[in-house]
CSV table of C-alpha atoms in Angstrom, one decimal:
chain,number,residue,atom,x,y,z
Y,1,MET,CA,106.3,226.0,127.0
Y,2,LEU,CA,107.1,227.2,123.5
Y,3,THR,CA,106.7,225.0,120.4
Y,4,ASN,CA,108.5,227.2,117.9
Y,5,LEU,CA,111.1,230.0,118.4
Y,6,VAL,CA,112.1,233.1,116.4
Y,7,ILE,CA,115.1,235.1,117.4
Y,8,LEU,CA,115.7,238.5,115.7
Y,9,SER,CA,118.6,240.8,116.1
Y,10,ASP,CA,119.1,244.2,114.5
Y,11,GLY,CA,116.5,243.2,111.8
Y,12,HIS,CA,118.3,239.9,111.0
Y,13,LEU,CA,116.8,236.5,111.4
Y,14,VAL,CA,119.1,234.6,113.8
Y,15,TYR,CA,117.1,231.5,114.5
Y,16,PHE,CA,113.8,230.1,113.3
Y,17,GLY,CA,112.6,226.7,114.2
Y,18,ALA,CA,111.6,224.3,117.0
Y,19,ALA,CA,112.4,225.6,120.4
Y,20,SER,CA,113.7,222.2,121.4
Y,21,SER,CA,116.4,222.4,118.7
Y,22,ALA,CA,117.7,225.9,119.6
Y,23,LEU,CA,120.3,224.7,122.0
Y,24,ASN,CA,121.8,222.2,119.5
Y,25,HIS,CA,121.8,224.8,116.8
Y,26,PHE,CA,123.9,227.3,118.8
Y,27,PHE,CA,126.0,224.4,120.1
Y,28,THR,CA,127.1,223.6,116.5
Y,29,LEU,CA,128.3,227.2,116.2
Y,30,GLY,CA,130.4,226.8,119.3
Y,31,TYR,CA,128.2,228.5,121.8
Y,32,VAL,CA,127.3,226.3,124.8
Y,33,CYS,CA,124.6,227.4,127.2
Y,34,PRO,CA,126.0,227.3,130.8
Y,35,THR,CA,124.6,224.9,133.2
Y,36,TYR,CA,121.6,226.2,135.3
Y,37,SER,CA,121.2,229.2,133.0
Y,38,ASN,CA,118.0,230.2,131.4
Y,39,PRO,CA,118.3,229.4,127.6
Y,40,ALA,CA,116.1,232.3,126.6
Y,41,GLU,CA,118.3,234.8,128.6
Y,42,TYR,CA,121.4,233.2,127.1
Y,43,PHE,CA,120.2,233.6,123.6
Y,44,VAL,CA,119.2,237.2,124.1
Y,45,HIS,CA,122.6,238.0,125.7
Y,46,LEU,CA,124.4,236.1,122.8
Y,47,VAL,CA,122.9,238.0,119.9
Y,48,ASN,CA,121.8,241.4,121.4
Y,49,LYS,CA,124.0,244.2,120.1
Y,50,ASP,CA,123.1,246.3,123.1
Y,51,PHE,CA,125.4,244.0,125.1
Y,52,HIS,CA,128.1,243.7,122.4
Y,53,SER,CA,128.3,246.8,120.2
Y,54,GLN,CA,130.9,245.1,117.9
Y,55,LEU,CA,128.9,241.9,117.6
Y,56,GLY,CA,128.9,240.5,114.1
Y,57,LEU,CA,125.7,238.8,113.1
Y,58,ASP,CA,126.8,237.3,109.8
Y,59,PRO,CA,128.0,233.9,111.2
Y,60,PHE,CA,124.6,233.5,112.9
Y,61,VAL,CA,122.7,234.5,109.7
Y,62,ARG,CA,124.7,232.2,107.4
Y,63,ALA,CA,124.5,229.3,109.8
Y,64,LEU,CA,120.7,229.6,109.8
Y,65,GLU,CA,120.5,229.8,106.0
Y,66,ASP,CA,122.7,226.7,105.6
Y,67,SER,CA,120.8,224.6,108.2
Y,68,SER,CA,118.1,222.1,107.3
Y,69,GLU,CA,115.3,223.8,109.1
Y,70,PRO,CA,114.8,226.8,106.7
Y,71,GLN,CA,115.2,224.5,103.7
Y,72,ARG,CA,112.4,222.3,105.1
Y,73,PHE,CA,110.1,225.4,105.6
Y,74,ARG,CA,110.8,226.6,102.0
Y,75,VAL,CA,109.8,223.2,100.6
Y,76,GLU,CA,106.6,223.2,102.7
Y,77,ILE,CA,105.7,226.7,101.6
Y,78,ALA,CA,106.2,225.8,98.0
Y,79,ARG,CA,104.1,222.7,98.3
Y,80,ASP,CA,101.3,224.6,100.0
Y,81,ARG,CA,101.3,227.2,97.3
Y,82,CYS,CA,100.9,224.5,94.7
Y,83,LEU,CA,97.9,223.0,96.5
Y,84,GLY,CA,96.0,226.3,96.3
Y,85,ASP,CA,94.8,228.8,98.8
Y,86,MET,CA,91.5,227.1,99.6
Y,87,ASN,CA,93.3,224.1,101.0
Y,88,LEU,CA,95.3,226.3,103.4
Y,89,ILE,CA,92.2,227.6,105.2
Y,90,ASN,CA,91.7,226.0,108.5
Y,91,TYR,CA,88.2,227.1,109.4
Y,92,ASP,CA,88.3,225.7,113.0
Y,93,LEU,CA,91.5,227.7,113.6
Y,94,LEU,CA,90.0,230.8,112.0
Y,95,ARG,CA,86.9,230.6,114.2
Y,96,ALA,CA,89.1,230.2,117.3
Y,97,MET,CA,91.3,233.2,116.3
Y,98,ARG,CA,88.3,235.4,115.4
Y,99,PRO,CA,85.4,234.4,117.5
Y,100,SER,CA,82.0,235.9,116.9
Y,101,ARG,CA,80.7,238.8,119.0
Y,102,LEU,CA,78.4,236.4,120.8
Y,103,ASP,CA,81.3,234.1,121.7
Y,104,GLN,CA,83.3,237.2,122.8
Y,105,PHE,CA,80.3,238.3,124.9
Y,106,SER,CA,79.9,234.9,126.5
Y,107,VAL,CA,83.6,234.6,127.5
Y,108,LEU,CA,83.8,238.2,128.8
Y,109,LEU,CA,80.6,237.8,130.8
Y,110,HIS,CA,81.9,234.7,132.4
Y,111,ARG,CA,85.2,236.5,133.1
Y,112,ASN,CA,83.5,239.5,134.6
Y,113,LEU,CA,81.2,237.5,136.8
Y,114,THR,CA,84.2,235.4,138.1
Y,115,ASN,CA,86.3,238.6,138.7
Y,116,ASN,CA,83.4,240.3,140.5
Y,117,TRP,CA,82.9,237.3,142.7
Y,118,ARG,CA,86.5,236.9,143.6
Y,119,HIS,CA,87.6,240.5,143.8
Y,120,PRO,CA,86.7,241.7,147.4
Y,121,GLY,CA,87.0,245.4,146.4
Y,122,VAL,CA,84.6,245.1,143.5
Y,123,PHE,CA,81.7,243.2,145.2
Y,124,TRP,CA,82.0,242.1,148.7
Y,125,LEU,CA,83.3,245.3,150.2
Y,126,ARG,CA,80.5,247.2,148.6
Y,127,VAL,CA,78.0,244.7,149.9
Y,128,LEU,CA,79.3,245.2,153.4
Y,129,MET,CA,79.2,249.0,153.1
Y,130,TYR,CA,75.7,249.0,151.7
Y,131,MET,CA,74.5,246.6,154.4
Y,132,LEU,CA,76.0,248.6,157.2
Y,133,LEU,CA,74.7,251.9,155.9
Y,134,SER,CA,71.2,250.5,155.2
Y,135,PHE,CA,71.1,249.0,158.7
Y,136,MET,CA,72.1,252.3,160.2
Y,137,VAL,CA,69.5,254.2,158.2
Y,138,GLY,CA,66.8,251.7,159.0
Y,139,THR,CA,67.5,251.8,162.7
Y,140,MET,CA,67.8,255.6,162.7
Y,141,TYR,CA,64.3,255.8,161.2
Y,142,LEU,CA,62.9,252.9,163.1
Y,143,SER,CA,59.1,252.7,162.5
Y,144,SER,CA,58.5,252.3,166.2
Y,145,ASN,CA,60.0,255.8,166.9
Y,146,ARG,CA,56.9,258.0,167.2
Y,147,GLU,CA,59.0,261.1,166.9
Y,148,ILE,CA,59.6,260.4,163.2
Y,149,THR,CA,57.2,262.5,161.3
Y,150,SER,CA,56.3,262.4,157.6
Y,151,SER,CA,58.5,265.4,156.9
Y,152,ALA,CA,61.4,263.7,158.7
Y,153,MET,CA,61.1,260.8,156.2
Y,154,VAL,CA,62.1,263.0,153.3
Y,155,PRO,CA,65.8,263.1,154.2
Y,156,LEU,CA,65.7,259.3,154.5
Y,157,LEU,CA,64.5,258.9,150.9
Y,158,PHE,CA,67.0,261.4,149.7
Y,159,TYR,CA,69.9,259.7,151.5
Y,160,VAL,CA,69.0,256.2,150.3
Y,161,GLN,CA,68.8,257.4,146.7
Y,162,ALA,CA,71.7,259.9,146.7
Y,163,PHE,CA,74.4,258.5,148.9
Y,164,LEU,CA,74.0,254.8,147.8
Y,165,VAL,CA,74.3,256.0,144.3
Y,166,PHE,CA,77.3,258.1,145.2
Y,167,MET,CA,79.1,255.0,146.5
Y,168,SER,CA,79.3,253.7,143.0
Y,169,VAL,CA,82.6,255.5,142.5
Y,170,ALA,CA,84.1,252.6,144.4
Y,171,ALA,CA,83.9,250.5,141.1
Y,172,LEU,CA,86.3,252.8,139.2
Y,173,PRO,CA,89.7,251.2,140.2
Y,174,ALA,CA,88.6,247.8,139.0
Y,175,LEU,CA,87.3,249.2,135.8
Y,176,LEU,CA,90.6,250.9,135.1
Y,177,GLU,CA,92.4,247.6,135.7
Y,178,GLN,CA,90.3,246.0,133.0
Y,179,ARG,CA,90.9,248.7,130.5
Y,180,ALA,CA,94.6,247.9,130.1
Y,181,VAL,CA,93.5,244.3,129.1
Y,182,LEU,CA,90.9,245.8,126.8
Y,183,GLU,CA,93.4,248.1,125.0
Y,184,ARG,CA,95.6,245.1,124.2
Y,185,GLU,CA,92.8,243.0,123.0
Y,186,VAL,CA,91.2,245.7,120.8
Y,187,ARG,CA,94.5,246.7,119.2
Y,188,SER,CA,95.1,243.0,118.4
Y,189,HIS,CA,91.7,242.8,116.6
Y,190,ALA,CA,90.6,240.2,119.2
Y,191,LEU,CA,87.7,242.0,120.8
Y,192,HIS,CA,84.7,244.1,119.7
Y,193,LEU,CA,83.8,247.1,121.9
Y,194,ALA,CA,80.1,246.3,122.0
Y,195,SER,CA,80.7,242.8,123.3
Y,196,TYR,CA,83.0,244.2,126.0
Y,197,THR,CA,80.6,247.0,127.1
Y,198,THR,CA,77.5,244.7,127.2
Y,199,ALA,CA,79.4,242.0,129.1
Y,200,ASN,CA,80.6,244.6,131.6
Y,201,LEU,CA,77.1,245.9,132.3
Y,202,LEU,CA,75.4,242.5,132.5
Y,203,GLY,CA,78.3,241.2,134.6
Y,204,ALA,CA,77.6,244.0,137.1
Y,205,LEU,CA,73.8,243.4,137.2
Y,206,PRO,CA,73.8,240.4,139.6
Y,207,GLY,CA,75.9,242.3,142.2
Y,208,ILE,CA,73.8,245.5,141.8
Y,209,THR,CA,70.6,243.5,142.1
Y,210,PHE,CA,71.8,241.7,145.2
Y,211,ILE,CA,73.0,245.0,146.8
Y,212,SER,CA,69.6,246.7,146.0
Y,213,LEU,CA,67.7,243.7,147.4
Y,214,LEU,CA,69.6,243.7,150.7
Y,215,ALA,CA,69.3,247.5,151.1
Y,216,SER,CA,65.6,247.5,150.2
Y,217,ILE,CA,64.8,244.7,152.7
Y,218,ILE,CA,66.6,246.4,155.5
Y,219,VAL,CA,65.4,249.9,154.9
Y,220,VAL,CA,61.8,249.1,154.0
Y,221,TYR,CA,61.4,246.7,156.9
Y,222,PHE,CA,62.9,248.9,159.6
Y,223,ALA,CA,61.6,252.2,158.5
Y,224,ARG,CA,58.3,250.9,157.1
Y,225,ILE,CA,58.7,252.4,153.6
Y,226,HIS,CA,55.6,251.8,151.4
Y,227,SER,CA,55.7,249.8,148.1
Y,228,PHE,CA,58.7,247.4,148.5
Y,229,TRP,CA,58.8,246.3,144.9
Y,230,SER,CA,58.7,249.8,143.5
Y,231,PHE,CA,61.5,250.8,146.0
Y,232,LEU,CA,63.6,247.8,144.9
Y,233,LEU,CA,63.1,248.6,141.2
Y,234,ASN,CA,63.9,252.3,141.6
Y,235,LEU,CA,67.0,251.7,143.7
Y,236,THR,CA,68.2,249.0,141.2
Y,237,LEU,CA,67.8,251.2,138.2
Y,238,SER,CA,69.5,254.1,140.0
Y,239,LEU,CA,72.5,252.0,140.8
Y,240,VAL,CA,72.6,250.6,137.2
Y,241,THR,CA,72.6,254.2,135.9
Y,242,SER,CA,75.3,255.2,138.3
Y,243,GLU,CA,77.3,252.1,137.3
Y,244,SER,CA,76.9,253.1,133.7
Y,245,MET,CA,78.3,256.6,134.5
Y,246,MET,CA,81.3,254.9,136.1
Y,247,HIS,CA,81.8,252.8,132.9
Y,248,LEU,CA,81.8,256.0,130.9
Y,249,LEU,CA,84.3,257.8,133.2
Y,250,GLY,CA,86.4,254.6,133.3
Y,251,ALA,CA,86.7,254.7,129.5
Y,252,ALA,CA,87.5,258.4,129.5
Y,253,VAL,CA,90.0,259.2,132.3
Y,254,PRO,CA,93.6,258.1,132.4
Y,255,HIS,CA,93.7,257.4,136.2
Y,256,TYR,CA,91.0,256.3,138.7
Y,257,ILE,CA,91.7,259.2,141.0
Y,258,MET,CA,90.6,261.6,138.3
Y,259,GLY,CA,87.5,259.4,137.6
Y,260,ILE,CA,86.5,259.4,141.3
Y,261,ALA,CA,86.9,263.1,141.5
Y,262,LEU,CA,84.8,263.7,138.3
Y,263,GLY,CA,82.2,261.1,139.4
Y,264,ALA,CA,81.9,262.7,142.9
Y,265,GLY,CA,81.6,266.1,141.4
Y,266,LEU,CA,78.8,265.1,139.0
Y,267,PHE,CA,76.9,263.2,141.7
Y,268,GLY,CA,77.3,266.2,144.0
Y,269,MET,CA,75.9,268.5,141.4
Y,270,PHE,CA,73.0,266.1,140.7
Y,271,MET,CA,72.2,265.9,144.4
Y,272,LEU,CA,72.0,269.7,144.5
Y,273,CYS,CA,69.7,269.9,141.5
Y,274,GLU,CA,67.3,267.0,142.1
Y,275,GLY,CA,64.7,269.0,144.0
Y,276,PHE,CA,65.4,268.0,147.7
Y,277,MET,CA,67.6,270.9,148.9
Y,278,VAL,CA,65.8,273.4,146.7
Y,279,PRO,CA,62.3,272.5,145.4
Y,280,PHE,CA,62.0,272.8,141.6
Y,281,ALA,CA,59.8,275.9,141.8
Y,282,ALA,CA,62.5,277.7,143.8
Y,283,ILE,CA,65.5,276.6,141.6
Y,284,PRO,CA,66.9,279.7,139.7
Y,285,THR,CA,66.0,279.6,136.0
Y,286,TYR,CA,69.7,279.3,135.0
Y,287,TRP,CA,70.0,276.1,137.1
Y,288,LYS,CA,66.8,274.3,136.0
Y,289,TRP,CA,68.7,272.5,133.3
Y,290,GLY,CA,70.5,270.6,136.1
Y,291,TYR,CA,67.2,269.4,137.5
Y,292,TYR,CA,66.3,267.8,134.2
Y,293,LEU,CA,69.9,266.5,133.5
Y,294,ALA,CA,70.3,264.8,136.9
Y,295,PHE,CA,69.0,261.2,136.9
Y,296,HIS,CA,68.7,261.6,140.7
Y,297,THR,CA,65.7,263.8,139.9
Y,298,TYR,CA,63.6,260.9,138.5
Y,299,SER,CA,64.6,258.5,141.2
Y,300,PHE,CA,63.9,260.9,144.1
Y,301,GLU,CA,60.6,261.9,142.6
Y,302,SER,CA,59.5,258.3,142.4
Y,303,PHE,CA,60.7,257.4,145.9
Y,304,MET,CA,58.7,260.4,147.3
Y,305,TYR,CA,55.5,259.8,145.3
Y,306,GLU,CA,55.4,256.0,145.9
Y,307,HIS,CA,55.8,256.4,149.7
Y,308,PHE,CA,53.7,259.4,150.5
Y,309,SER,CA,50.9,258.8,148.1
Y,310,GLN,CA,50.3,255.5,149.9
Y,311,VAL,CA,50.6,257.1,153.3
Y,312,ASN,CA,47.6,259.0,151.9
Y,313,THR,CA,47.2,261.6,154.7
Y,314,GLN,CA,46.6,265.4,154.2
Y,315,GLU,CA,50.1,266.0,155.7
Y,316,ALA,CA,51.6,263.6,153.1
Y,317,TRP,CA,49.9,265.2,150.1
Y,318,ASP,CA,50.8,268.7,151.4
Y,319,LEU,CA,54.4,267.5,151.6
Y,320,LEU,CA,54.3,266.3,148.1
Y,321,LYS,CA,52.8,269.6,146.9
Y,322,SER,CA,55.5,271.6,148.7
Y,323,TYR,CA,58.1,269.7,146.6
Y,324,GLY,CA,56.0,269.9,143.4
Y,325,MET,CA,55.7,266.1,143.3
Y,326,GLU,CA,52.0,265.5,143.7
Y,327,ASN,CA,51.6,264.3,140.1
Y,328,VAL,CA,54.6,262.0,139.3
Y,329,ASN,CA,54.5,259.4,136.6
Y,330,VAL,CA,56.6,256.7,138.2
Y,331,SER,CA,56.6,254.4,135.1
Y,332,ARG,CA,57.9,257.2,132.9
Y,333,ASN,CA,60.6,257.9,135.4
Y,334,MET,CA,61.7,254.3,135.4
Y,335,LEU,CA,61.9,254.3,131.6
Y,336,ILE,CA,64.0,257.5,131.8
Y,337,LEU,CA,66.4,255.8,134.1
Y,338,VAL,CA,66.7,252.8,131.7
Y,339,GLY,CA,67.2,255.2,128.7
Y,340,TYR,CA,69.8,257.2,130.8
Y,341,ALA,CA,71.8,254.1,131.5
Y,342,ALA,CA,71.6,253.0,127.8
Y,343,VAL,CA,72.9,256.4,126.6
Y,344,LEU,CA,75.8,256.3,129.1
Y,345,GLN,CA,76.7,252.9,127.8
Y,346,LEU,CA,76.7,254.0,124.2
Y,347,ALA,CA,78.7,257.1,125.1
Y,348,GLY,CA,81.2,254.7,126.8
Y,349,ILE,CA,81.5,252.7,123.6
Y,350,ALA,CA,82.1,255.9,121.6
Y,351,VAL,CA,84.8,257.0,123.9
Y,352,LEU,CA,86.5,253.6,123.8
Y,353,PHE,CA,86.3,253.6,120.0
Y,354,VAL,CA,87.9,257.0,119.8
Y,355,ARG,CA,90.7,256.0,122.2
Y,356,PHE,CA,91.4,252.5,120.9
Y,357,GLY,CA,89.2,251.4,118.0
Y,358,ARG,CA,90.5,254.0,115.5
Y,359,HIS,CA,94.1,253.2,116.0
Y,360,LYS,CA,94.2,249.4,115.7
Y,361,ARG,CA,97.7,248.1,114.8
């Protein structure tokens, strides 16, 4: 598996050369690797001073200096220096060792899509949960049920928007698994943080879109929610924003349990402040900042307005007025969700840079 082998012990070079020649080199020194033994383990045991405190390394060092392999390398180095630095540059190898950000992005995107497809906890379990909950919600608010009034539809819109977003915390364990690989690659100068973050987000988009499409079809069909395409766009952007929040928490916290706790706390706060439990006009002044901070606010307002404005009855408009949502700019709210997700992604890059980018070895 290895072409070349370097063995160091206590700061001294014990072997440097072809891996296939290592056994013969130590054999000439009188050390024979036992049959059925792993040569690598044998070499480590042979020269590691942790196993032999009185081990003398001089015989190994002198034997290496007197062998032909180091002499050959010295001749090659001297010859290459005479040829000049430009002839030493292997541009194909350089491109392979330091790929462009676009190449990094392409590889990472392919890796993320493959992992999301194969990992049941990242994608398929979430699809199943969203389908079951959407089916339950849709059949609970079945359009043929004449007992369901317009005011009873408000909790449906709140639940679809708030709880489906809340379930995004399920993505955190997988994000924390990826971060260990990210740290190694960044510290090795092999990866740019922008490529990683963008690939992470775009790699999650197909799954988020598929989940939103399934949930929208089920809920809109069974409960007869108005404006399917607006519902789908709103739910998709809400899930993208919540996924971006998980990316930020995944970059900041040391353990996924802490991330889940923080994410649940933030989403719980946003649910309280979004204007469903307490309408905006009744929210105490000292908590109104939470109303504007919560991205749930812009999603819930849009769900409410798109549905009840198309019901277009006096009861529906009175309901919107009671929540202070009779004049909602849905397009503006969708742009706010896009901007919210972008800010969270940039914050995630900043956190990763502070943690890993500044301390490259």
